[in-house]
Short mmCIF file of C-alpha atoms (C1' of nucleotides) in Angstrom, two decimals:
data_model
loop_
_atom_site.label_atom_id
_atom_site.label_comp_id
_atom_site.label_asym_id
_atom_site.label_seq_id
_atom_site.Cartn_x
_atom_site.Cartn_y
_atom_site.Cartn_z
CA MET A 1 -0.04 0.23 -0.13
CA SER A 2 0.67 3.36 0.15
CA SER A 3 2.02 3.30 3.53
CA LYS A 4 5.77 4.67 3.93
CA LYS A 5 6.13 5.85 7.46
CA ILE A 6 2.69 8.22 7.03
CA PRO A 7 0.50 7.18 10.33
CA LEU A 8 -3.12 5.57 9.26
CA TYR A 9 -5.14 7.61 10.35
CA LYS A 10 -3.72 10.41 8.62
CA GLN A 11 -3.95 8.66 5.73
CA LEU A 12 -8.09 7.92 6.04
CA LYS A 13 -8.70 11.52 6.86
CA GLN A 14 -6.42 12.41 3.42
CA ILE A 15 -9.14 9.93 2.11
CA ILE A 16 -11.72 11.72 3.11
CA ILE A 17 -11.07 14.84 2.37
CA LYS A 18 -9.92 13.81 -0.63
CA LYS A 19 -13.97 12.47 -1.86
CA ILE A 20 -15.75 15.53 -0.40
CA GLU A 21 -12.42 18.06 -2.83
CA ARG A 22 -13.86 15.34 -5.76
CA GLY A 23 -17.48 15.88 -5.09
CA GLU A 24 -17.46 12.31 -4.28
CA LEU A 25 -19.14 13.46 -0.44
CA LYS A 26 -21.08 16.79 -0.20
CA PRO A 27 -21.99 18.58 1.93
CA GLY A 28 -24.35 16.71 4.20
CA ASP A 29 -23.59 13.15 3.33
CA VAL A 30 -23.49 10.13 5.44
CA LEU A 31 -20.12 9.01 5.81
CA PRO A 32 -20.12 5.04 5.86
CA PRO A 33 -19.93 3.95 9.33
CA GLU A 34 -16.91 2.84 11.59
CA ARG A 35 -16.56 -0.40 11.61
CA GLU A 36 -17.54 -0.27 8.50
CA LEU A 37 -14.70 1.60 6.82
CA ALA A 38 -12.37 -0.12 9.83
CA GLU A 39 -12.80 -3.52 8.35
CA LEU A 40 -12.57 -1.69 4.35
CA PHE A 41 -9.29 0.71 5.76
CA GLU A 42 -8.18 -2.20 7.50
CA MET A 43 -7.32 -0.85 10.22
CA SER A 44 -9.32 -1.04 13.93
CA ARG A 45 -11.82 1.09 14.44
CA VAL A 46 -10.20 3.72 17.54
CA THR A 47 -7.99 3.85 14.52
CA VAL A 48 -10.96 5.14 12.24
CA ARG A 49 -12.57 7.78 14.71
CA GLN A 50 -9.00 8.86 15.76
CA ALA A 51 -8.57 10.64 11.91
CA ILE A 52 -12.92 11.19 12.70
CA SER A 53 -12.10 12.95 15.29
CA GLU A 54 -9.38 15.72 14.25
CA LEU A 55 -11.92 16.05 11.34
CA VAL A 56 -14.28 17.13 13.33
CA ASN A 57 -12.72 19.21 14.87
CA GLU A 58 -11.47 20.95 12.30
CA TYR A 59 -15.22 21.37 11.53
CA VAL A 60 -14.88 19.05 8.14
CA LEU A 61 -17.63 16.45 9.55
CA VAL A 62 -19.89 16.24 12.22
CA ARG A 63 -21.09 13.65 14.16
CA ARG A 64 -24.33 12.88 15.55
CA HIS A 65 -24.53 9.56 17.98
CA GLY A 66 -26.72 6.81 16.96
CA SER A 67 -27.98 8.38 13.62
CA GLY A 68 -23.33 8.43 11.11
CA THR A 69 -20.80 10.94 11.13
CA TYR A 70 -21.83 13.79 7.74
CA VAL A 71 -19.67 15.69 5.78
CA ALA A 72 -20.45 19.57 7.69
CA GLU A 73 -23.14 21.54 5.94
CA ASN A 74 -21.10 24.80 6.90
CA LYS A 75 -17.90 25.16 5.78
CA ILE A 76 -16.21 26.47 7.97
CA PRO A 77 -17.32 30.18 8.79
CA HIS A 78 -15.72 32.82 7.43
CA GLY A 79 -14.19 34.15 10.17
CA LYS A 80 -12.88 30.95 10.44
CA LYS A 81 -10.95 30.49 7.46
CA LEU A 82 -7.89 30.60 6.94
CA LYS A 83 -6.52 34.07 3.95
CA SER A 84 -3.96 35.75 2.81
CA PHE A 85 -3.10 39.67 2.59
CA SER A 86 -3.89 39.65 -0.45
CA GLU A 87 -7.32 37.75 -0.54
CA ASP A 88 -8.41 39.30 3.07
CA MET A 89 -8.29 42.39 1.22
CA SER A 90 -9.59 41.92 -2.24
CA LEU A 91 -12.61 40.49 0.41
CA ARG A 92 -12.69 43.54 2.61
CA GLY A 93 -13.22 45.61 -0.83
CA MET A 94 -9.26 47.56 -0.09
CA MET A 95 -6.18 46.43 -3.20
CA PRO A 96 -3.50 44.73 -1.63
CA GLY A 97 -0.26 46.12 -2.12
CA SER A 98 3.33 45.40 -1.70
CA LYS A 99 6.54 47.10 -0.75
CA ILE A 100 9.92 44.47 -0.07
CA CYS A 101 11.43 46.40 2.99
CA GLU A 102 13.54 43.50 4.11
CA LYS A 103 14.37 39.97 2.86
CA ASN A 104 17.03 38.14 4.09
CA ILE A 105 18.40 34.06 5.17
CA ILE A 106 19.38 33.11 8.11
CA THR A 107 21.97 30.19 8.11
CA ASN A 108 21.43 30.26 11.72
CA PRO A 109 17.92 30.26 13.35
CA SER A 110 18.93 29.88 17.15
CA ALA A 111 18.16 32.63 19.40
CA ASN A 112 15.56 33.10 17.22
CA MET A 113 11.59 33.42 17.37
CA ALA A 114 10.95 30.96 14.86
CA ALA A 115 11.58 28.08 18.18
CA GLU A 116 8.93 25.59 16.23
CA LEU A 117 10.68 26.39 12.67
CA ARG A 118 14.46 25.80 14.60
CA SER A 119 15.25 22.20 12.97
CA ALA A 120 14.01 23.48 9.84
CA GLY A 121 17.69 24.97 8.68
CA ASN A 122 17.59 27.67 6.72
CA LEU A 123 15.21 30.59 7.03
CA LEU A 124 14.12 32.20 4.25
CA ILE A 125 12.78 35.91 6.55
CA LEU A 126 10.89 38.55 4.43
CA LYS A 127 9.21 41.50 6.56
CA ARG A 128 6.34 43.59 3.81
CA LEU A 129 4.76 46.28 4.43
CA ARG A 130 0.96 45.70 2.82
CA LEU A 131 -1.09 48.33 2.18
CA ALA A 132 -4.76 48.58 1.54
CA ASP A 133 -5.52 51.33 -1.09
CA LEU A 134 -2.24 52.17 -0.75
CA GLU A 135 -2.11 53.27 2.83
CA PRO A 136 0.40 51.42 4.69
CA LEU A 137 -2.55 48.93 6.85
CA ALA A 138 1.30 46.15 8.09
CA ILE A 139 3.89 44.90 8.68
CA GLU A 140 4.16 41.34 7.79
CA THR A 141 7.62 38.90 8.81
CA SER A 142 7.14 35.79 7.69
CA MET A 143 9.71 32.33 8.03
CA LEU A 144 9.91 30.11 6.39
CA PRO A 145 11.85 26.94 5.94
CA ILE A 146 13.95 27.46 2.97
CA ASN A 147 15.65 23.80 2.99
CA ARG A 148 11.79 23.08 1.73
CA PHE A 149 10.79 25.72 -0.94
CA PRO A 150 14.67 25.95 -3.24
CA GLY A 151 14.47 28.83 -5.47
CA ILE A 152 11.70 30.40 -3.69
CA GLU A 153 13.81 32.87 -2.31
CA ASP A 154 13.97 34.40 -6.07
CA ARG A 155 10.63 34.94 -6.12
CA ASP A 156 8.92 38.48 -6.74
CA PHE A 157 7.14 39.10 -3.39
CA GLN A 158 6.13 42.69 -4.18
CA ASN A 159 3.62 41.46 -6.56
CA GLU A 160 3.01 38.19 -6.31
CA SER A 161 1.14 36.20 -3.24
CA LEU A 162 2.97 34.04 -0.88
CA TYR A 163 -0.02 31.56 -0.72
CA GLN A 164 -0.33 31.44 -4.03
CA ILE A 165 3.35 31.00 -4.45
CA LEU A 166 3.60 28.16 -2.16
CA GLU A 167 -0.38 26.09 -3.72
CA ASP A 168 -0.09 26.47 -7.52
CA GLU A 169 4.30 26.20 -7.25
CA TYR A 170 5.67 23.94 -4.50
CA ASN A 171 2.46 21.93 -4.56
CA ILE A 172 1.14 22.57 -0.52
CA LYS A 173 -1.48 21.81 0.63
CA ILE A 174 -1.99 25.05 3.52
CA ILE A 175 -4.59 23.39 5.40
CA LYS A 176 -4.73 25.25 8.96
CA ALA A 177 -3.23 27.87 11.51
CA GLN A 178 -2.43 29.19 15.20
CA GLN A 179 -3.28 32.96 15.66
CA LYS A 180 -2.26 34.16 18.61
CA ILE A 181 -3.80 38.12 18.85
CA GLU A 182 -2.70 40.83 21.34
CA VAL A 183 -2.54 44.18 21.07
CA GLY A 184 0.03 46.49 21.70
CA MET A 185 1.51 50.28 20.52
CA PRO A 186 3.51 50.93 18.10
CA THR A 187 7.33 51.01 17.96
CA PRO A 188 9.21 54.31 16.69
CA GLN A 189 9.79 52.35 13.43
CA GLU A 190 6.45 50.64 13.66
CA SER A 191 4.68 53.97 13.78
CA GLU A 192 7.16 55.78 11.55
CA LEU A 193 5.99 52.50 9.19
CA LEU A 194 2.62 52.12 8.83
CA GLN A 195 2.28 56.39 9.23
CA ILE A 196 0.87 56.48 12.45
CA ASN A 197 0.83 58.16 15.41
CA TYR A 198 2.72 56.80 17.82
CA THR A 199 -0.57 56.37 20.07
CA THR A 200 -1.76 53.93 17.70
CA PRO A 201 -2.34 50.70 19.19
CA VAL A 202 -1.88 47.85 16.80
CA PHE A 203 -2.52 44.16 16.75
CA ARG A 204 0.25 41.91 16.53
CA LEU A 205 -1.05 38.71 15.36
CA ARG A 206 1.04 36.02 15.96
CA GLN A 207 0.57 33.02 12.86
CA VAL A 208 2.24 29.54 12.76
CA THR A 209 1.04 28.01 9.30
CA PHE A 210 -0.07 24.30 8.55
CA ASP A 211 0.37 22.24 5.96
CA GLN A 212 -1.24 18.85 5.58
CA ASN A 213 0.58 16.67 7.56
CA ASP A 214 1.16 18.32 9.59
CA THR A 215 4.35 20.11 9.19
CA ILE A 216 4.86 24.03 9.68
CA ILE A 217 5.37 25.59 6.95
CA GLU A 218 5.44 29.34 7.87
CA ILE A 219 5.83 31.10 11.17
CA ALA A 220 4.52 34.54 11.17
CA HIS A 221 4.58 38.16 13.09
CA SER A 222 2.60 41.26 11.67
CA VAL A 223 1.49 44.10 13.04
CA TYR A 224 -1.58 45.85 12.58
CA ARG A 225 -3.12 49.38 12.33
CA GLY A 226 -5.60 49.24 14.93
CA ASP A 227 -6.97 52.17 13.45
CA ARG A 228 -8.20 50.79 9.95
CA TYR A 229 -8.02 46.70 10.64
CA ASN A 230 -10.47 44.33 12.44
CA ILE A 231 -11.11 41.40 13.17
CA GLU A 232 -13.78 39.06 13.10
CA THR A 233 -14.78 35.66 13.94
CA GLU A 234 -17.03 32.31 15.00
CA ILE A 235 -15.99 29.99 17.65
CA TYR A 236 -18.04 27.35 18.80
CA ARG A 237 -19.09 25.61 21.88
CA MET B 1 -16.34 4.92 42.41
CA SER B 2 -17.49 8.09 41.88
CA SER B 3 -18.82 7.63 38.73
CA LYS B 4 -22.18 7.66 38.64
CA LYS B 5 -22.56 8.83 34.56
CA ILE B 6 -19.21 10.56 33.84
CA PRO B 7 -17.45 9.58 31.90
CA LEU B 8 -13.98 8.32 32.52
CA TYR B 9 -11.97 10.66 30.45
CA LYS B 10 -14.04 13.71 32.22
CA GLN B 11 -13.45 12.72 35.07
CA LEU B 12 -9.16 12.65 34.73
CA LYS B 13 -10.69 16.35 32.90
CA GLN B 14 -11.87 17.48 35.62
CA ILE B 15 -8.81 16.28 38.41
CA ILE B 16 -6.41 17.45 36.39
CA ILE B 17 -7.36 22.04 35.94
CA LYS B 18 -8.61 20.78 39.97
CA LYS B 19 -5.30 19.83 40.47
CA ILE B 20 -4.03 23.80 38.67
CA GLU B 21 -6.80 25.75 39.23
CA ARG B 22 -5.42 25.24 44.03
CA GLY B 23 -1.69 25.91 42.08
CA GLU B 24 -0.74 21.67 42.92
CA LEU B 25 0.45 22.08 38.96
CA LYS B 26 1.57 25.13 38.28
CA PRO B 27 2.41 25.87 34.43
CA GLY B 28 5.65 24.37 33.28
CA ASP B 29 5.58 21.01 35.62
CA VAL B 30 5.15 17.87 34.68
CA LEU B 31 2.26 15.25 34.32
CA PRO B 32 3.28 12.08 35.81
CA PRO B 33 3.11 9.71 33.01
CA GLU B 34 0.04 8.73 30.99
CA ARG B 35 1.00 5.21 31.67
CA GLU B 36 1.11 5.65 35.56
CA LEU B 37 -2.03 8.35 35.95
CA ALA B 38 -3.71 5.14 34.18
CA GLU B 39 -2.76 2.72 36.73
CA LEU B 40 -3.12 5.30 40.14
CA PHE B 41 -6.28 6.41 38.42
CA GLU B 42 -7.73 2.48 37.42
CA MET B 43 -8.46 3.51 34.25
CA SER B 44 -6.75 2.30 30.45
CA ARG B 45 -4.66 4.86 28.65
CA VAL B 46 -5.84 4.81 25.97
CA THR B 47 -9.08 6.25 28.63
CA VAL B 48 -6.25 9.00 30.10
CA ARG B 49 -4.94 9.92 26.69
CA GLN B 50 -7.98 10.96 26.16
CA ALA B 51 -8.28 13.20 28.94
CA ILE B 52 -5.37 14.54 27.91
CA SER B 53 -6.01 15.02 24.55
CA GLU B 54 -9.03 16.60 24.18
CA LEU B 55 -6.56 19.63 27.68
CA VAL B 56 -4.51 19.69 25.08
CA ASN B 57 -6.43 21.12 22.53
CA GLU B 58 -8.69 23.83 25.14
CA TYR B 59 -4.22 24.58 25.69
CA VAL B 60 -4.81 24.02 28.96
CA LEU B 61 -1.40 20.86 28.37
CA VAL B 62 0.92 20.72 26.03
CA ARG B 63 2.78 17.41 24.71
CA ARG B 64 5.98 17.11 24.49
CA HIS B 65 7.36 13.79 22.43
CA GLY B 66 9.56 11.10 24.89
CA SER B 67 10.00 14.00 27.05
CA GLY B 68 6.17 13.92 29.39
CA THR B 69 2.77 16.55 29.39
CA TYR B 70 3.28 19.50 30.95
CA VAL B 71 0.59 22.68 32.21
CA ALA B 72 0.85 25.07 29.15
CA GLU B 73 2.30 28.72 29.99
CA ASN B 74 0.26 30.67 28.37
CA LYS B 75 -1.24 33.78 28.96
CA ILE B 76 -4.61 33.83 30.08
CA PRO B 77 -5.26 32.39 25.97
CA HIS B 78 -8.98 32.51 24.73
CA GLY B 79 -9.31 28.92 23.46
CA LYS B 80 -10.79 28.43 20.40
CA LYS B 81 -13.90 27.07 22.46
CA LEU B 82 -17.03 29.34 23.29
CA LYS B 83 -16.71 30.13 26.29
CA SER B 84 -17.49 31.63 29.77
CA PHE B 85 -15.70 34.25 31.38
CA SER B 86 -15.92 31.44 34.80
CA GLU B 87 -14.77 29.31 32.32
CA ASP B 88 -11.80 30.89 30.73
CA MET B 89 -10.52 31.74 33.80
CA SER B 90 -10.77 28.53 35.56
CA LEU B 91 -9.91 26.59 32.70
CA ARG B 92 -6.45 29.33 32.25
CA GLY B 93 -6.08 28.05 37.15
CA MET B 94 -6.52 31.79 37.52
CA MET B 95 -10.28 32.58 40.00
CA PRO B 96 -12.94 34.18 38.12
CA GLY B 97 -14.70 37.08 40.13
CA SER B 98 -17.46 39.79 39.31
CA LYS B 99 -18.49 42.92 40.68
CA ILE B 100 -21.56 44.50 39.31
CA CYS B 101 -20.95 47.36 37.62
CA GLU B 102 -24.81 47.95 36.43
CA LYS B 103 -28.33 45.95 36.20
CA ASN B 104 -30.77 47.83 34.65
CA ILE B 105 -33.97 46.77 32.44
CA ILE B 106 -34.14 48.86 29.21
CA THR B 107 -37.60 49.04 28.28
CA ASN B 108 -36.89 50.70 25.02
CA PRO B 109 -34.49 49.85 23.43
CA SER B 110 -34.24 52.08 20.09
CA ALA B 111 -31.72 53.77 19.75
CA ASN B 112 -29.56 50.97 20.73
CA MET B 113 -26.43 49.21 19.66
CA ALA B 114 -28.33 46.68 20.00
CA ALA B 115 -30.30 46.35 16.54
CA GLU B 116 -30.35 42.84 16.87
CA LEU B 117 -32.27 42.96 20.08
CA ARG B 118 -35.01 45.99 18.31
CA SER B 119 -37.80 43.01 18.20
CA ALA B 120 -37.01 41.77 20.91
CA GLY B 121 -38.00 43.44 23.43
CA ASN B 122 -37.23 44.67 27.24
CA LEU B 123 -33.10 44.35 27.17
CA LEU B 124 -31.31 43.84 30.54
CA ILE B 125 -28.19 45.55 30.90
CA LEU B 126 -25.75 43.59 32.72
CA LYS B 127 -22.79 45.71 33.37
CA ARG B 128 -20.20 43.46 35.57
CA LEU B 129 -16.14 44.11 36.44
CA ARG B 130 -14.70 41.39 35.90
CA LEU B 131 -11.91 39.55 37.92
CA ALA B 132 -9.06 37.53 37.42
CA ASP B 133 -7.03 36.32 40.62
CA LEU B 134 -8.64 39.30 41.99
CA GLU B 135 -7.07 41.92 39.74
CA PRO B 136 -9.70 43.48 37.61
CA LEU B 137 -9.31 42.07 33.47
CA ALA B 138 -12.76 42.73 31.31
CA ILE B 139 -15.24 45.02 31.86
CA GLU B 140 -18.90 43.09 30.80
CA THR B 141 -21.24 44.70 29.74
CA SER B 142 -24.51 41.93 28.28
CA MET B 143 -28.02 42.96 26.56
CA LEU B 144 -30.67 40.08 27.88
CA PRO B 145 -33.94 39.69 25.59
CA ILE B 146 -35.87 39.78 29.67
CA ASN B 147 -38.79 38.57 27.71
CA ARG B 148 -37.52 35.29 26.81
CA PHE B 149 -36.38 34.30 30.72
CA PRO B 150 -38.43 35.27 33.33
CA GLY B 151 -37.05 36.30 37.06
CA ILE B 152 -33.38 36.05 35.50
CA GLU B 153 -32.94 39.38 36.38
CA ASP B 154 -33.51 38.54 40.05
CA ARG B 155 -30.49 36.09 40.52
CA ASP B 156 -26.96 36.15 42.11
CA PHE B 157 -24.70 37.55 38.75
CA GLN B 158 -21.82 38.05 41.07
CA ASN B 159 -21.45 34.77 41.97
CA GLU B 160 -22.76 32.74 39.54
CA SER B 161 -21.69 32.34 35.85
CA LEU B 162 -24.23 33.58 33.59
CA TYR B 163 -23.96 30.99 30.47
CA GLN B 164 -24.37 28.47 33.14
CA ILE B 165 -27.69 29.64 34.30
CA LEU B 166 -28.63 29.89 30.95
CA GLU B 167 -28.41 26.32 30.39
CA ASP B 168 -29.50 24.43 32.78
CA GLU B 169 -32.24 26.97 34.61
CA TYR B 170 -33.38 27.64 30.89
CA ASN B 171 -32.55 25.15 29.30
CA ILE B 172 -30.72 26.89 26.52
CA LYS B 173 -27.95 25.39 24.33
CA ILE B 174 -25.38 28.13 23.21
CA ILE B 175 -23.89 26.86 20.30
CA LYS B 176 -22.04 29.48 18.82
CA ALA B 177 -20.76 33.96 18.98
CA GLN B 178 -19.73 36.40 16.15
CA GLN B 179 -16.66 38.47 17.34
CA LYS B 180 -15.90 42.05 16.51
CA ILE B 181 -11.96 41.74 17.34
CA GLU B 182 -10.42 45.79 17.82
CA VAL B 183 -8.12 46.69 19.56
CA GLY B 184 -8.26 50.78 21.29
CA MET B 185 -7.32 52.91 24.66
CA PRO B 186 -9.76 53.11 27.04
CA THR B 187 -11.61 55.88 28.53
CA PRO B 188 -10.67 57.21 31.76
CA GLN B 189 -13.18 55.70 33.19
CA GLU B 190 -12.42 51.80 31.69
CA SER B 191 -8.26 52.45 32.53
CA GLU B 192 -10.23 53.58 36.23
CA LEU B 193 -11.93 50.53 36.62
CA LEU B 194 -9.20 47.91 35.06
CA GLN B 195 -6.81 49.60 36.71
CA ILE B 196 -4.01 51.18 33.70
CA ASN B 197 -2.68 53.48 32.02
CA TYR B 198 -3.90 55.05 30.08
CA THR B 199 -1.76 54.19 27.80
CA THR B 200 -2.63 50.45 27.49
CA PRO B 201 -5.10 49.69 24.88
CA VAL B 202 -7.28 47.97 25.39
CA PHE B 203 -9.49 44.52 23.51
CA ARG B 204 -12.44 45.50 22.42
CA LEU B 205 -14.96 42.23 22.30
CA ARG B 206 -18.49 42.69 20.55
CA GLN B 207 -20.43 39.16 20.29
CA VAL B 208 -23.05 38.13 20.17
CA THR B 209 -24.59 34.72 20.80
CA PHE B 210 -26.77 32.24 19.77
CA ASP B 211 -28.77 29.09 20.03
CA GLN B 212 -29.63 26.08 18.39
CA ASN B 213 -31.90 28.26 16.95
CA ASP B 214 -29.88 30.16 15.48
CA THR B 215 -32.11 32.40 18.38
CA ILE B 216 -29.54 35.54 19.68
CA ILE B 217 -29.49 35.19 22.94
CA GLU B 218 -27.41 37.98 24.27
CA ILE B 219 -25.21 41.04 22.46
CA ALA B 220 -21.94 41.29 25.37
CA HIS B 221 -19.38 44.43 24.45
CA SER B 222 -16.41 43.25 26.37
CA VAL B 223 -12.85 46.37 27.22
CA TYR B 224 -10.03 43.32 28.10
CA ARG B 225 -6.67 44.97 29.45
CA GLY B 226 -4.74 44.42 26.60
CA ASP B 227 -0.82 43.51 29.17
CA ARG B 228 -3.14 40.39 30.07
CA TYR B 229 -5.21 39.30 28.00
CA ASN B 230 -4.54 37.97 24.86
CA ILE B 231 -6.45 35.46 22.35
CA GLU B 232 -5.54 32.10 20.92
CA THR B 233 -7.70 31.01 17.49
CA GLU B 234 -7.45 28.49 14.38
CA ILE B 235 -8.63 29.21 11.36
CA TYR B 236 -8.27 26.59 8.45
CA ARG B 237 -8.41 26.89 4.97
"C1'" DA C 1 -35.22 -4.52 17.78
"C1'" DA C 2 -31.05 -3.21 14.81
"C1'" DG C 3 -27.70 0.86 14.03
"C1'" DT C 4 -24.61 4.23 14.69
"C1'" DG C 5 -21.47 7.09 17.25
"C1'" DG C 6 -19.57 6.98 22.78
"C1'" DT C 7 -17.25 4.37 26.18
"C1'" DC C 8 -13.44 1.72 27.64
"C1'" DT C 9 -9.75 -2.38 28.03
"C1'" DA C 10 -5.43 -4.50 27.83
"C1'" DG C 11 -1.91 -5.88 25.61
"C1'" DA C 12 1.21 -4.64 21.81
"C1'" DC C 13 5.83 -1.62 19.38
"C1'" DC C 14 7.37 2.53 17.16
"C1'" DA C 15 9.98 7.47 18.08
"C1'" DC C 16 11.72 10.58 20.28
"C1'" DC C 17 14.25 13.17 24.07
"C1'" DG C 18 17.92 13.45 27.75
"C1'" DA C 19 21.20 11.48 30.35
"C1'" DC D 1 20.23 3.14 27.21
"C1'" DG D 2 15.28 4.08 29.69
"C1'" DG D 3 11.54 6.76 29.84
"C1'" DT D 4 8.16 9.24 27.08
"C1'" DG D 5 4.29 10.38 23.96
"C1'" DG D 6 2.92 8.29 19.24
"C1'" DT D 7 0.29 4.80 16.67
"C1'" DC D 8 -2.24 0.05 16.71
"C1'" DT D 9 -5.07 -3.75 17.89
"C1'" DA D 10 -9.85 -6.95 18.76
"C1'" DG D 11 -12.79 -7.25 20.93
"C1'" DA D 12 -16.76 -5.46 25.13
"C1'" DC D 13 -20.94 -3.05 26.19
"C1'" DC D 14 -23.50 1.92 27.18
"C1'" DA D 15 -26.38 5.54 25.25
"C1'" DC D 16 -29.10 7.87 21.46
"C1'" DT D 17 -31.86 7.14 16.96
"C1'" DT D 18 -34.69 5.63 13.60
"C1'" DC D 19 -38.53 2.33 12.21
#
DNA sequence: AAGTGGTCTAGACCACCGA
DNA sequence: CGGTGGTCTAGACCACTTC
């Protein structure tokens, strides 16, 4: 089989996701019962449940006790969708823009904030000033394990979307991101770049982005102008 | 045993949370190994893992492969599930508290920010100063359609959880909430209540809470201290 | 009553970390 | 190397939904 080293439950997750992507499973459809899946894929029911549980946590599936497991109806709500800056701006009806501030390769990620990427080898540091309707809106610093994306350092990040490049040309499936949102005041440098007063508070957003194998593909630290940006989200009990 | 009907893994979750609340387990501390917990509480390791897994999902614990399971270091994260203030604090090992600032009934919700509740009739306005370990953390203003919850205006909100009352006594199933998160500076009034300097930025959180019928059961506006609070979420592509 | 997900067990072996 | 979490099995019984 296609085993290699990928855990069985992750393989099953991928199979289910693929079926949904290909339209073989549509929102509202029932999955086969857990016992049946177990037999079909020759794994134990516990393993099937582990795969399903994670997909439920990711809002892909919904369990109904005594009834069955279903493909989630209302996909991920708007506020729970991971968007690139460009996509985010477009949805808000603003024109996205970029200005490269810094593009470096760090060969020794030691005392960095990138603790999670420390083992990843060299890092590409990309610091961009982000514009909305030609006005500064955010400063975005991305860190990528460059070994996984050979040649990416030569791309034109001024006009290309980072996510677009990763998805289209490196065949990465971006799945999810964890975000930590803080408030703060801008440093003098930041207030100058963002063209705001030093009394204007900012969002500080730390993001860790994962692909389909739960591998970290990016760590980003963004500073958003508090006077021009807000965050909408939806949470469940 | 103390079983009754509560699943074993939920009992273990509660035991761990209690230990964190009481300070017997502090952030950074190691938990006993899973095999030891299994023997100690006379359950299988799978059951122990289920309890720990859920707490990891809620950011209470952190697993380190080959090393151990630790109490999370977090500074009061918001978490990705919809929680009441009390639940949020308890999960982080802090003692929640409340001080009523205002309790009113508005009979004519006309030019109010509660556009969504305008048709709901009379509104109960509840403004509470929220404490974490006896220190001010947030100001929370809740608006509830009082007609749906007769008698709720006489409850002791100083010591009772609003969500607990709604769920247990009015049989409401709280399902989801939409949130809009903004940054701002505190008003003089707010900075005094929260006991922060006027230069400390704050989160402003507008929340609309829904029940199982997608009926609005609460609109809340909260102001959180930016120096003591942050928000963690997970988003999907 | 039949079928579904929910909980639980007693093992086993693998992968990673730290001394 | 020993001890930890990570994955996996083949069963069992319970609780809920549906008919």
